[in-house]
XYZ file of C-alpha atoms in Angstrom:
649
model
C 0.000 0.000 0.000
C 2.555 2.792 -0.704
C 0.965 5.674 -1.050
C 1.629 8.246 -4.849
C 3.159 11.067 -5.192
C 0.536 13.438 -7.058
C 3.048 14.185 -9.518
C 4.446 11.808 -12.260
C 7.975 13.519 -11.255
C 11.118 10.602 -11.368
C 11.988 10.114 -8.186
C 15.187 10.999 -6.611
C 15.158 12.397 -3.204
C 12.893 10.287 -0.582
C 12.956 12.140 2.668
C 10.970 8.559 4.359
C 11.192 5.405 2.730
C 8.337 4.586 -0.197
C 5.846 2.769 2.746
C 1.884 2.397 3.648
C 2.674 5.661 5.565
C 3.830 7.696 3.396
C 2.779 11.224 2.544
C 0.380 10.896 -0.451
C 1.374 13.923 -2.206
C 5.016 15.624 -2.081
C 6.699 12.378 -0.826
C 8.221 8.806 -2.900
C 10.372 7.827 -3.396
C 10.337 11.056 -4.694
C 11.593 14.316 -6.271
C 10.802 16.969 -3.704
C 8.289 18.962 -6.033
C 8.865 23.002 -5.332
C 6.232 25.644 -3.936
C 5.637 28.873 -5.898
C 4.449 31.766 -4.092
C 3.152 35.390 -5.006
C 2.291 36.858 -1.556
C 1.076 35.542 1.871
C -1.634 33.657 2.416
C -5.294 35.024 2.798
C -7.679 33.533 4.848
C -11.089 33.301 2.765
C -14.090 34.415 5.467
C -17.316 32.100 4.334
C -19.992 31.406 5.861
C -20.342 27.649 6.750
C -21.998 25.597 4.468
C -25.126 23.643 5.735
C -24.012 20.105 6.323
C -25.653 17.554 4.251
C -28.758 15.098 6.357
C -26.226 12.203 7.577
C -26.019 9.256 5.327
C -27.288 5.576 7.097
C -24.169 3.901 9.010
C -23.809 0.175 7.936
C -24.599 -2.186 10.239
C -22.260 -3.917 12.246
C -19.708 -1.209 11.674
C -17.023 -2.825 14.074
C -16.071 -1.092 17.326
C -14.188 2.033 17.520
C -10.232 2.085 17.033
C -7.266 4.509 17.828
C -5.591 3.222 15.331
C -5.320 0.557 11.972
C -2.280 -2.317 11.149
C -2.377 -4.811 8.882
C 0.480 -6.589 10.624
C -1.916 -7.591 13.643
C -2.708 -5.254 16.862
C -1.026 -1.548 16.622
C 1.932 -1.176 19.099
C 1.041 2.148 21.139
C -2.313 1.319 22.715
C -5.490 3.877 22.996
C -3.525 5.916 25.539
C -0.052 6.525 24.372
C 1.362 9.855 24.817
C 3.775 9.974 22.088
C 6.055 7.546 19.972
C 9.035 5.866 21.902
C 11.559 6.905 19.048
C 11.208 10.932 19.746
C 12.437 13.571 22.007
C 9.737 15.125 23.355
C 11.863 17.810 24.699
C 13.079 18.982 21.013
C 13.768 22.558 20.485
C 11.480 24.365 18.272
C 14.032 26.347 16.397
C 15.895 27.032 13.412
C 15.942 26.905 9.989
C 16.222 23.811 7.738
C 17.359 24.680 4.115
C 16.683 21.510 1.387
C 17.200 21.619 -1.588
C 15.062 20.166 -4.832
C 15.879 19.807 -8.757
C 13.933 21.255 -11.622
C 11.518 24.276 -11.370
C 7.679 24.706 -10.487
C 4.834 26.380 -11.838
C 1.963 25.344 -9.599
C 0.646 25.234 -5.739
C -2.074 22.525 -6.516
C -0.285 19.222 -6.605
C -3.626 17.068 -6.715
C -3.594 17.609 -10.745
C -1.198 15.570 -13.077
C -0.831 18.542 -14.838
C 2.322 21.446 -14.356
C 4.849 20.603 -12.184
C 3.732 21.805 -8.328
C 6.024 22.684 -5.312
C 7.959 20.861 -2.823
C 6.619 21.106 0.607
C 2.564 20.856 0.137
C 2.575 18.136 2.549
C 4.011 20.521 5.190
C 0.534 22.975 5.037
C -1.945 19.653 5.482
C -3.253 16.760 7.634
C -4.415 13.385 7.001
C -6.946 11.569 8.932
C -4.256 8.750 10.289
C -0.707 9.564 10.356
C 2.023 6.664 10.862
C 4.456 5.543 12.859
C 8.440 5.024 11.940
C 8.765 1.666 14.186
C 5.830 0.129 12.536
C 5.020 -1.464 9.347
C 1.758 -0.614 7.648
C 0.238 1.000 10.972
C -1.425 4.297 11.419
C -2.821 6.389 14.190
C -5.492 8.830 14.629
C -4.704 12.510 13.486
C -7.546 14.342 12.095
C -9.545 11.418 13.353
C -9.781 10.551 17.061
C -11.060 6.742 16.143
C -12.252 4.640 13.760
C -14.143 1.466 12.820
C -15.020 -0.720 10.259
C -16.907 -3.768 10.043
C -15.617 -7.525 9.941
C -15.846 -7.830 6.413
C -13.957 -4.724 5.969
C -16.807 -3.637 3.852
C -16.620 0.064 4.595
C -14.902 1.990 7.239
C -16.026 5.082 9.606
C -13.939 7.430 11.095
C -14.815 10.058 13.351
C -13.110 13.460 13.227
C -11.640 15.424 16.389
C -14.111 18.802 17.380
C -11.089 20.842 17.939
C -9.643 20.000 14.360
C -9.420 22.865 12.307
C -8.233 24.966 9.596
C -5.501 27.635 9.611
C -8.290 30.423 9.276
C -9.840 29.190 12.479
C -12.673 27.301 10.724
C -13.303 23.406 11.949
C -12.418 20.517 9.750
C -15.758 18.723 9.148
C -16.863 15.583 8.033
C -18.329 17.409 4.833
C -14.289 18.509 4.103
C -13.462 14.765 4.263
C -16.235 13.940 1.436
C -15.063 16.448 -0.681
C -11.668 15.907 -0.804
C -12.425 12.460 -1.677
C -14.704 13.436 -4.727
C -12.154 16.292 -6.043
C -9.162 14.299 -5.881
C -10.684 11.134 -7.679
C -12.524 13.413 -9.811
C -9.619 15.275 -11.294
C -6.554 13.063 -10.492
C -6.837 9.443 -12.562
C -3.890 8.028 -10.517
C -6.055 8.861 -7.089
C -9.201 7.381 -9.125
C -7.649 4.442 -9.940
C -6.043 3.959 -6.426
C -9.390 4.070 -4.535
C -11.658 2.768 -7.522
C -12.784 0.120 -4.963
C -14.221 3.061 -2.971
C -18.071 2.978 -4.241
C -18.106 6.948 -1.567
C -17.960 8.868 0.768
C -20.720 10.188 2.866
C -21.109 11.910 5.816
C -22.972 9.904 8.461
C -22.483 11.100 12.065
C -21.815 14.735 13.725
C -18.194 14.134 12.872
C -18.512 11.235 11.285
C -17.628 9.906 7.630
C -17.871 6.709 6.110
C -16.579 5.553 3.111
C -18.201 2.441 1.559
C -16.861 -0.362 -1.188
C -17.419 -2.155 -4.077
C -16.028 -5.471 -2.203
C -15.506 -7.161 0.755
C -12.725 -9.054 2.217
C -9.542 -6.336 1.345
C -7.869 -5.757 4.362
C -6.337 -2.512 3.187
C -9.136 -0.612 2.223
C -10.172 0.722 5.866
C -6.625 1.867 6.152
C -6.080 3.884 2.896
C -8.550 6.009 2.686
C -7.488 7.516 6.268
C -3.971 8.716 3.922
C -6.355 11.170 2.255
C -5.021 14.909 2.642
C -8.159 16.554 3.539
C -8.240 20.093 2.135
C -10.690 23.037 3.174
C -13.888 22.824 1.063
C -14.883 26.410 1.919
C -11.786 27.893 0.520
C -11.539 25.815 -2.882
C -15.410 26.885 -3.411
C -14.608 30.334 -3.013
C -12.825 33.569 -4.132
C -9.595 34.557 -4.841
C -8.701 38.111 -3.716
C -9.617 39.631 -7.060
C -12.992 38.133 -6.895
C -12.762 35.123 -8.998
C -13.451 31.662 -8.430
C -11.143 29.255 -7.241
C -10.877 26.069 -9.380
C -9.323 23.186 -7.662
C -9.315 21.336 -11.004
C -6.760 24.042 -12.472
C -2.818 24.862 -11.466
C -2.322 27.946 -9.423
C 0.296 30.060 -7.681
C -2.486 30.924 -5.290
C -1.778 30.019 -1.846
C -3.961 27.229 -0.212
C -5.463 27.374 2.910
C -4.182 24.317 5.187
C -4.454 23.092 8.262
C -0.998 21.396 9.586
C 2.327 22.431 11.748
C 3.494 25.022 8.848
C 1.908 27.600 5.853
C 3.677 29.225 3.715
C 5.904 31.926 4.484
C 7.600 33.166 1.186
C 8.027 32.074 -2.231
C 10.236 33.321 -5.111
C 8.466 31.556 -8.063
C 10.267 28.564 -10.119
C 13.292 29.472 -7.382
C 12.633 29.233 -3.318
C 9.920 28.576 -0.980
C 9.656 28.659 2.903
C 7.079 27.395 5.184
C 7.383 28.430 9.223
C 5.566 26.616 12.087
C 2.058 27.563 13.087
C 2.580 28.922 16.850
C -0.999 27.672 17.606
C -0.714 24.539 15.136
C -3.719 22.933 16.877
C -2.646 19.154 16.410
C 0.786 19.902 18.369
C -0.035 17.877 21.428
C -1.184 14.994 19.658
C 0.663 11.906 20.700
C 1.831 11.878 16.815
C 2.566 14.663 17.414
C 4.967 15.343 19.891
C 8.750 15.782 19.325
C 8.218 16.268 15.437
C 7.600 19.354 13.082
C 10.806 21.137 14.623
C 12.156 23.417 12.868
C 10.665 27.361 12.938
C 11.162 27.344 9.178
C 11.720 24.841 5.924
C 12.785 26.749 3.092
C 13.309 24.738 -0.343
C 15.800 26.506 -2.981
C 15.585 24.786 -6.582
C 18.823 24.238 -8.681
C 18.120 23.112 -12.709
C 21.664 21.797 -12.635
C 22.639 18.857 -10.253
C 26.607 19.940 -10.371
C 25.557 23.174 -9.762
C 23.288 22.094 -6.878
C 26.271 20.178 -5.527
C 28.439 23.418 -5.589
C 25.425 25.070 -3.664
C 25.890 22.754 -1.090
C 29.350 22.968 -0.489
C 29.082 26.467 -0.424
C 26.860 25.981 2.562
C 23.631 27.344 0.696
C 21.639 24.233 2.105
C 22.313 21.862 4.895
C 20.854 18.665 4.123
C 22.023 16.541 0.889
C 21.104 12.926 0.146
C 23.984 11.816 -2.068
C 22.640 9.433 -4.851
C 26.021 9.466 -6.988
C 28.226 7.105 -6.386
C 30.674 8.410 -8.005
C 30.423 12.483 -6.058
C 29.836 9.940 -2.680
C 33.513 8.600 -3.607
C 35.446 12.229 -4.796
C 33.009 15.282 -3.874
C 33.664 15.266 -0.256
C 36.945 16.023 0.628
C 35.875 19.703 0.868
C 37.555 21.755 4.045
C 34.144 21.882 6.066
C 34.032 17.914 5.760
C 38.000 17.486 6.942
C 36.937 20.300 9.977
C 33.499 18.178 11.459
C 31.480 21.527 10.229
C 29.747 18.981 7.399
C 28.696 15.254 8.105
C 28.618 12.375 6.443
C 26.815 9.654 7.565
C 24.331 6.360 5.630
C 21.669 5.414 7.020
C 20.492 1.764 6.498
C 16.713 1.656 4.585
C 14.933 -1.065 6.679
C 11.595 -0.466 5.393
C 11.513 -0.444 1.947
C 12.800 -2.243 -1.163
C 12.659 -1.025 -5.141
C 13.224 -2.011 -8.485
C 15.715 0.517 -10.507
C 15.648 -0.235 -14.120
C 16.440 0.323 -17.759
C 12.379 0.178 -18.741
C 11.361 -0.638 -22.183
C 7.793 0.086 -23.379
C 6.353 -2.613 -24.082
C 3.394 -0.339 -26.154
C 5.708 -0.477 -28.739
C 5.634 -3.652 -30.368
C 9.725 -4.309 -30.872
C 9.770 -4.654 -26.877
C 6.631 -7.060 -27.108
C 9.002 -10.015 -27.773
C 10.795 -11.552 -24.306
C 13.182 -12.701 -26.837
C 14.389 -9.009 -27.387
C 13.985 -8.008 -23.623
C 16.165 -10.488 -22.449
C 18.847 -9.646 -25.371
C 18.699 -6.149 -23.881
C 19.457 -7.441 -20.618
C 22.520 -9.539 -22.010
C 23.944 -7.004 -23.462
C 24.341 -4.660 -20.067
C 27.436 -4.861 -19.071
C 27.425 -4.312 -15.421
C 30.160 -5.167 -13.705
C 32.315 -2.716 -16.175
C 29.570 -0.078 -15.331
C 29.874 -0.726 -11.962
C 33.783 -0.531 -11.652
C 34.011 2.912 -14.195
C 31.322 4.688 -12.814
C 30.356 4.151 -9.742
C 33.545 2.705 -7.815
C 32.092 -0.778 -7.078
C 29.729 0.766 -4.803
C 26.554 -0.960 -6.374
C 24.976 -4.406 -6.449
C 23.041 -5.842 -9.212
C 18.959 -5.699 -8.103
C 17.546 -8.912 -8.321
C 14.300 -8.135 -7.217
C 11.412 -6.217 -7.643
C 11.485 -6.037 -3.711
C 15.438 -6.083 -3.271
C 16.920 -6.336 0.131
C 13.489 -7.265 2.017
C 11.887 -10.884 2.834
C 9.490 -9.893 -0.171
C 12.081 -11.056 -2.413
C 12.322 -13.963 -4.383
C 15.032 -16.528 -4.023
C 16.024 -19.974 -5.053
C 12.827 -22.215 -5.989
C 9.509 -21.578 -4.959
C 8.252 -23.989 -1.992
C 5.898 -24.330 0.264
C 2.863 -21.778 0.371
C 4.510 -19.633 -2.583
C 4.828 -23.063 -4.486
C 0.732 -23.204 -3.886
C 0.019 -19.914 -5.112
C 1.582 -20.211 -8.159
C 0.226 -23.739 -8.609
C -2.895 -22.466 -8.628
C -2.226 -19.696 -11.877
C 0.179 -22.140 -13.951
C -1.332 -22.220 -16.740
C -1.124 -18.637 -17.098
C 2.643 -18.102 -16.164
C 5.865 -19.414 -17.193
C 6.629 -22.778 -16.557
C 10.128 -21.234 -15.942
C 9.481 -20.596 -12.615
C 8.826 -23.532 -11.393
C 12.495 -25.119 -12.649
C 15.158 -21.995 -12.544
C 15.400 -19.419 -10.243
C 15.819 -15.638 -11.656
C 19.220 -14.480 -12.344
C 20.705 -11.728 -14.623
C 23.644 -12.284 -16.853
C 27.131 -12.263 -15.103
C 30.031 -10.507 -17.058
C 32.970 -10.495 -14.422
C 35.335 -11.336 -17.311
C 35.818 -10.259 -21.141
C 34.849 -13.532 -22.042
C 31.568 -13.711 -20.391
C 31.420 -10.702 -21.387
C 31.507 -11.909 -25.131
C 29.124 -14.467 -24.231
C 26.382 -12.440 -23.674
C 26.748 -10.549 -26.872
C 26.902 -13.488 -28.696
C 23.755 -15.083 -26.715
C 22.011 -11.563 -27.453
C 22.624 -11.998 -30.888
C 21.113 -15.115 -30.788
C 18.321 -14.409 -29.409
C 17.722 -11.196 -31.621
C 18.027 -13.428 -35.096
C 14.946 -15.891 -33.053
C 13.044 -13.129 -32.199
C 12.927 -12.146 -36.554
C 15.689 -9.895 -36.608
C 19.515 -10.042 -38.534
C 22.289 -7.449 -38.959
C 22.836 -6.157 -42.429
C 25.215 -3.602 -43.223
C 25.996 -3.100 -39.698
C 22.245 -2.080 -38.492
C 19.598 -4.634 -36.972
C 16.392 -4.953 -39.356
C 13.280 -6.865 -38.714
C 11.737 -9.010 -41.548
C 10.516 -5.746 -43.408
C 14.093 -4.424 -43.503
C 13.298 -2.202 -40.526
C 15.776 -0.879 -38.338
C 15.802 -1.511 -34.753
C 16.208 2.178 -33.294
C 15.857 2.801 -29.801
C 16.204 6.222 -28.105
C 16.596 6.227 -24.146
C 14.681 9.281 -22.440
C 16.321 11.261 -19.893
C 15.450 14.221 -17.617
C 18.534 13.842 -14.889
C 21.521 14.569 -16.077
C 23.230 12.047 -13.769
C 22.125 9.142 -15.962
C 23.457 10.307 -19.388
C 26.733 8.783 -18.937
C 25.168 5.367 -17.704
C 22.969 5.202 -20.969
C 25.902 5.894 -23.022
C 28.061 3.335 -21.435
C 25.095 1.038 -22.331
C 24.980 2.261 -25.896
C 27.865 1.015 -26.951
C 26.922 -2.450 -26.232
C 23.846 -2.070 -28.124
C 24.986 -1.059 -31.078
C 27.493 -4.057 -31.168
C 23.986 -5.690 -31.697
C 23.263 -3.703 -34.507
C 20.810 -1.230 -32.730
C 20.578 2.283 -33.029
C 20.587 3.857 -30.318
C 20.263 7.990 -29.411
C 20.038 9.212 -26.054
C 18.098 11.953 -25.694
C 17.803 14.417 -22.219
C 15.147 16.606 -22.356
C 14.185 19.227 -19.387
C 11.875 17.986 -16.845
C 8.580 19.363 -18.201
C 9.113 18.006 -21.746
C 10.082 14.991 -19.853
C 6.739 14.818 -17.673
C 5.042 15.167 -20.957
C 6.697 12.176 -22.635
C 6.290 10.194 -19.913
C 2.127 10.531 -19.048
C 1.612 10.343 -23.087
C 4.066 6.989 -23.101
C 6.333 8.847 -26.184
C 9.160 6.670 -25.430
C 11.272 3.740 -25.954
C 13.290 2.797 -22.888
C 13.138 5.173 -19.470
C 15.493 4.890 -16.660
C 13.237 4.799 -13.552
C 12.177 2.253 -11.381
C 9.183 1.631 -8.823
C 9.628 1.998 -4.721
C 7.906 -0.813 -2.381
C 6.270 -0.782 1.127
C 7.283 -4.327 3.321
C 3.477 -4.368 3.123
C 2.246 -4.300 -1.014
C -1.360 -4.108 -1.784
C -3.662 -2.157 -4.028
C -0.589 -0.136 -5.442
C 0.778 -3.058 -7.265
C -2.196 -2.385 -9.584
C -0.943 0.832 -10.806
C 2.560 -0.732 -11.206
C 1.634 -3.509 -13.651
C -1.987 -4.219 -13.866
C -3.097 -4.549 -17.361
C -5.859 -1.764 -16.799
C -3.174 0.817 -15.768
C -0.842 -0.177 -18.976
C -2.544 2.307 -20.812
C -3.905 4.781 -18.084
C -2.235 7.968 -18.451
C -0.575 8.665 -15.319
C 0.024 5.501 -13.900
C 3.091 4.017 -12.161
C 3.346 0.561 -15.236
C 5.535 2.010 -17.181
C 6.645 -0.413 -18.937
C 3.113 -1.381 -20.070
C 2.947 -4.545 -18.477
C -0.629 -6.844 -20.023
C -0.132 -10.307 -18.259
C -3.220 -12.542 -16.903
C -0.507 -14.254 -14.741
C 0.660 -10.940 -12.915
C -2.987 -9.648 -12.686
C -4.379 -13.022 -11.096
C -1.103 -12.656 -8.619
C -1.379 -8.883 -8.514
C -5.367 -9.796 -6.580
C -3.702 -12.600 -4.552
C -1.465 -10.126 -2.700
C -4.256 -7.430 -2.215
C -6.030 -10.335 -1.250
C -3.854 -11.807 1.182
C -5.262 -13.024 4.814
C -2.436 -12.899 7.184
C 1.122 -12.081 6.729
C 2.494 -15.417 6.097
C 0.184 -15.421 2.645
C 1.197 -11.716 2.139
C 4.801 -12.557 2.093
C 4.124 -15.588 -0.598
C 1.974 -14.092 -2.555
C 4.286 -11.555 -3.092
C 7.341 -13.377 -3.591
C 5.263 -15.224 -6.240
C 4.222 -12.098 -8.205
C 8.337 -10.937 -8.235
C 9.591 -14.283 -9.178
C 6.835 -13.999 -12.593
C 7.732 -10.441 -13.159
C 11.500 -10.858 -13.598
C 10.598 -14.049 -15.418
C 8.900 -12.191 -17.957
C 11.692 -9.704 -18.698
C 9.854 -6.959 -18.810
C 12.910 -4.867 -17.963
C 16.265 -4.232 -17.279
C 17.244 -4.197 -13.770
C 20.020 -1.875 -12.910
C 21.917 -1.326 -9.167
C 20.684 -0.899 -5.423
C 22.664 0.429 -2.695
C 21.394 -0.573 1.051
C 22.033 2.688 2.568
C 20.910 6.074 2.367
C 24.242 8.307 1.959
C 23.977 11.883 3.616
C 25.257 14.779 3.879
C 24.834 17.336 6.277
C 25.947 20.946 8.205
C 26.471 20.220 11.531
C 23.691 22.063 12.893
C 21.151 19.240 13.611
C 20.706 16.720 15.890
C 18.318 13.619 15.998
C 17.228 10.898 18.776
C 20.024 8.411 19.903
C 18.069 5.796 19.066
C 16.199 6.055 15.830
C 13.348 4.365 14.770
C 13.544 0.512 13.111
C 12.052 1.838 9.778
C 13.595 5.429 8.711
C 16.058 7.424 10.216
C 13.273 10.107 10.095
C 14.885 13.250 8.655
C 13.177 15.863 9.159
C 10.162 14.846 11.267
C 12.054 13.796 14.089
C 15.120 16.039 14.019
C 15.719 19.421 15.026
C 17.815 22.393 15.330
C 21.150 22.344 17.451
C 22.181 25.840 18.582
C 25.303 24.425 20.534
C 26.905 22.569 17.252
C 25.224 25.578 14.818
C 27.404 28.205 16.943
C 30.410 26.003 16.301
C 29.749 25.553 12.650
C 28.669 29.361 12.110
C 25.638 30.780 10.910
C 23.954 29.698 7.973
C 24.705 31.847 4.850
């Protein structure tokens, strides 16, 4: 159940590991999308709409609940004060400067259109919010408890009274509903992630249920409460020139909120800064407590990734996740690192795993032979990759859930071997006889191998070299351009080219800026993407949108690769499906072990750790928490170590 970015952005900075719990917009696994600005924001006065008669509650609804898990009973009970992995003492102080790639041209990141801001999470609350030592387990924020029915047919959750929006105005039940409807309505991702939601209704003083098309899915209670509920009265209303707001529409209007920070200042396409809300009325929640910091978060944007290194050097923002290996292994030898003012430290990622890949489009009907996937695969030289570019740092991935016990390994057995008895006849037999692995190349002559294997399997698959190019049986050329927007990957496609064209392909490698890139990407104008998909430790409804053959060709969804398979759909329901966590874990391990089977794409590398870098102004909890080392939620401002480093520039 990991929860989507709004934005179809790549991802490349993930603050929290891709999980259940993660914020639904600005998050994944992903790019920090900017904020843009053009003055401070302006609380719209409405009067209250009347609240619609209260929809019937189902019967048997289930008791009420502080909190959800689909790993068994939640580990705070009802009357926790806070989580054990905080310091409830924290200073609330200081500014935080991050920084974030690209541009922006839009504060309304529940569109796939435009490119919005980093930092919307910051201004909004969800009705649960999770914890960092649990898997797939969520509390009550907006919502004071909750219940659902044994079936798991719908779920209710009642709201707090003294909830309420940064203008002073309560959140109500009637908010809840409509930020359901708007973001389904105008967001196909959202629509297609809660299409099992037949609505929302209000049916209590405080009270909303949301009802669906099924029973028996475990997860369906728990992801609605990751909804960002946004103020109804202010999207219905009036800008200050007197027009009408139109939540279905970018704008650099500021939105109303209601969570620990608003917006503070904004220098459009270039900077934006949120500070705390003094009177932030969720504060004392036991969620709460000892996170949300720092007095202000300020975001600068760089369009140029060397540049944005320089920046940080140059102490213009204190908080860097390196994903180079290659600046990891040379960029830091700087003074400030040698003199303790800048920090390096990883950080092991517990609670997620991923799938980082050369993707072909399988739309496109030269990818549509496995044949021709798997010569792609053959012809990736990654050891030499590995030792030129990135210093031996990186492992091959293996896995559509590397490095967690979703993984696949060996032969299937035991309750995995059952689940994918039950589908054979609509998988390959493969599986059942020879464990996954990608080519080795270790040596020239392996190396070799694999070309000449490639080759093979090119000239089965219809095609033969003539004059040097690869043509199908029409005399076609195989051409294949790889589609970039980061800058970083240009010289790992072109130290893949090379091995490509030994096959007789053409190949052109083409980076484009962001936006052009957003554009290919959602319309599916492209061969082969580098990207790749992040993973909760708890998969459900997501995998859907990953590679279900109704999201193939669903603009805006996460299967890139345009992945049409009965065998991964049937396996795709068996996860969602699953009863307990032994199944879970099977089922799972079954659907990874037919994906790489199929070839669909090209894995790449994974590195275990998250590599930082830091100013040492900051501190963070001895102990952190099993599942992220929870930067920034959990850290805060250090006035002894800032006065030893000096002032921020």
């Amino acid at each position: 159940m990991t929860r989507f970015r709004s934005s179809d952005r790549p991802a490349a900075l993930c603050w929290r590991p891709p999980s259940r719990s993660h914020a639904l917009f600005g998050a994944v696994a992903g790019v920090l999308v900017g904020f843009a600005l053009l003055g401070p924001a302006m609380a719209q006065e409405a009067a209250p709409n009347p609240a619609p008669a209260p929809a019937a509650t189902p019967a048997g609804a289930g008791e009420w609940r502080h909190g959800l898990s689909l790993m068994g009973e939640p580990k705070y009970p009802a009357d926790f004060t806070r989580f054990d992995y905080v310091n409830p003492d924290a200073p609330k102080a200081g500014l935080l400067r991050l920084s974030v790639d690209g541009t922006f041209d839009s504060l309304n990141d529940i569109i796939p259109r435009g490119t919005p801001a980093a930092g919307l999470q910051l201004i909004y609350d969800t009705l649960m919010s999770s914890a960092y030592d649990e898997v797939a387990t969520e509390y009550g924020l907006i919502a004071e408890s909750v219940r659902y029915p044994a079936d798991f047919s719908s779920v209710t959750y009642k709201l707090r009274p003294e909830a309420k929006w940064h203008d002073g105005q309560p959140i109500t039940a009637e908010d809840v509903v409509w930020s359901f409807e708007q973001l389904t309505k105008n967001n196909p991702r959202q629509a297609y992630y809660y299409s099992h939601v037949k609505g929302a209704a209000v049916t209590g003083e405080r009270e909303v249920t949301f009802t669906f098309d099924q029973a028996g899915n475990r997860e369906l209670p728990q992801i609605v409460g990751q909804i960002r509920v946004m103020p109804k009265h202010w999207w219905t209303g009036t800008d200050a020139s007197g027009k009408p707001r139109d939540i279905s529409q970018g704008t650099l209007d500021v939105p109303l909120g209601s969570g620990p920070y608003k917006v503070k200042q904004v220098q459009p396409g270039r900077s934006v800064s949120f500070e705390r809300v003094p009177d932030y009325w969720a504060a004392s929640l036991p969620v709460n407590v000892g996170t949300n910091n720092f007095a202000e978060q300020r975001y600068e944007y760089f369009r140029d990734s060397t540049v944005e290194l320089e920046a940080f050097k140059g102490d213009q923002y204190d908080f860097r996740v390196e994903t180079s290996a290659k600046d990891w292994a040379t960029a830091y030898n700087f003074p400030a690192v040698k003199e303790g003012r800048v920090v390096l430290e990883e950080f092991p990622d517990r609670a997620s795993g991923s799938m980082q890949a050369f993707i072909p489009n399988l739309r496109r009907e030269k990818f549509q032979d496995q044949r021709v996937r798997r010569a792609l695969n053959l012809a990736l030289d990654f050891d030499g990759m590995n030792r030129t570019l990135f210093f031996g740092q990186y492992k091959r991935t293996q896995s559509y859930f590397q490095n967690t016990e979703l993984a696949s390994s060996g032969l299937p057995q035991g309750l995995e071997l059952e689940i994918l008895e039950s589908v054979k006849d609509k998988i390959p037999a493969s599986v059942f006889t020879a464990p996954y692995a990608n080519p080795e190349g270790w040596s020239e002559g392996l190396r070799r191998g694999n070309l000449r294997e490639a080759a093979n399997l090119l000239k089965q698959a219809g095609y033969e070299v003539k004059g040097g190019k690869l043509v199908n049986a029409k005399g076609e050329p195989f051409t294949m351009e790889i589609l970039l927007s980061n800058p970083a990957f240009e010289r790992v496609a072109l130290f893949y080219k090379p091995s490509l064209e030994r096959l007789g392909i053409t190949v052109n490698v083409r980076q484009v800026d962001l936006s052009q890139y957003i554009n290919r990407l959602r319309a599916r104008d492209y061969d082969m993407i580098i990207s790749g998909w992040g993973q909760s430790l708890s998969p459900g409804n997501e995998q859907r949108d990953f590679w279900g053959s109704s999201a193939a060709d669903r603009e805006g969804s996460g299967n890139y690769a345009g992945i049409k398979d009965p065998g991964v759909d049937a396996l795709i329901e068996k996860v969602i499906y699953a009863t307990s966590r032994e199944e879970l874990v099977a089922a799972t391990r079954a659907l990874d072990r037919v994906l790489l089977a199929h070839d669909y794409v090209v894995p790449s590398w994974n590195y275990p750790n998250s590599r930082t870098a830091r100013w040492n102004r900051f501190s963070h909890p001895e102990k952190l928490p099993q599942f992220s080392y929870g930067f920034p939620d959990i850290w805060w401002w250090d006035a002894e170590k800032a006065a030893k480093t000096g002032a921020a520039r």
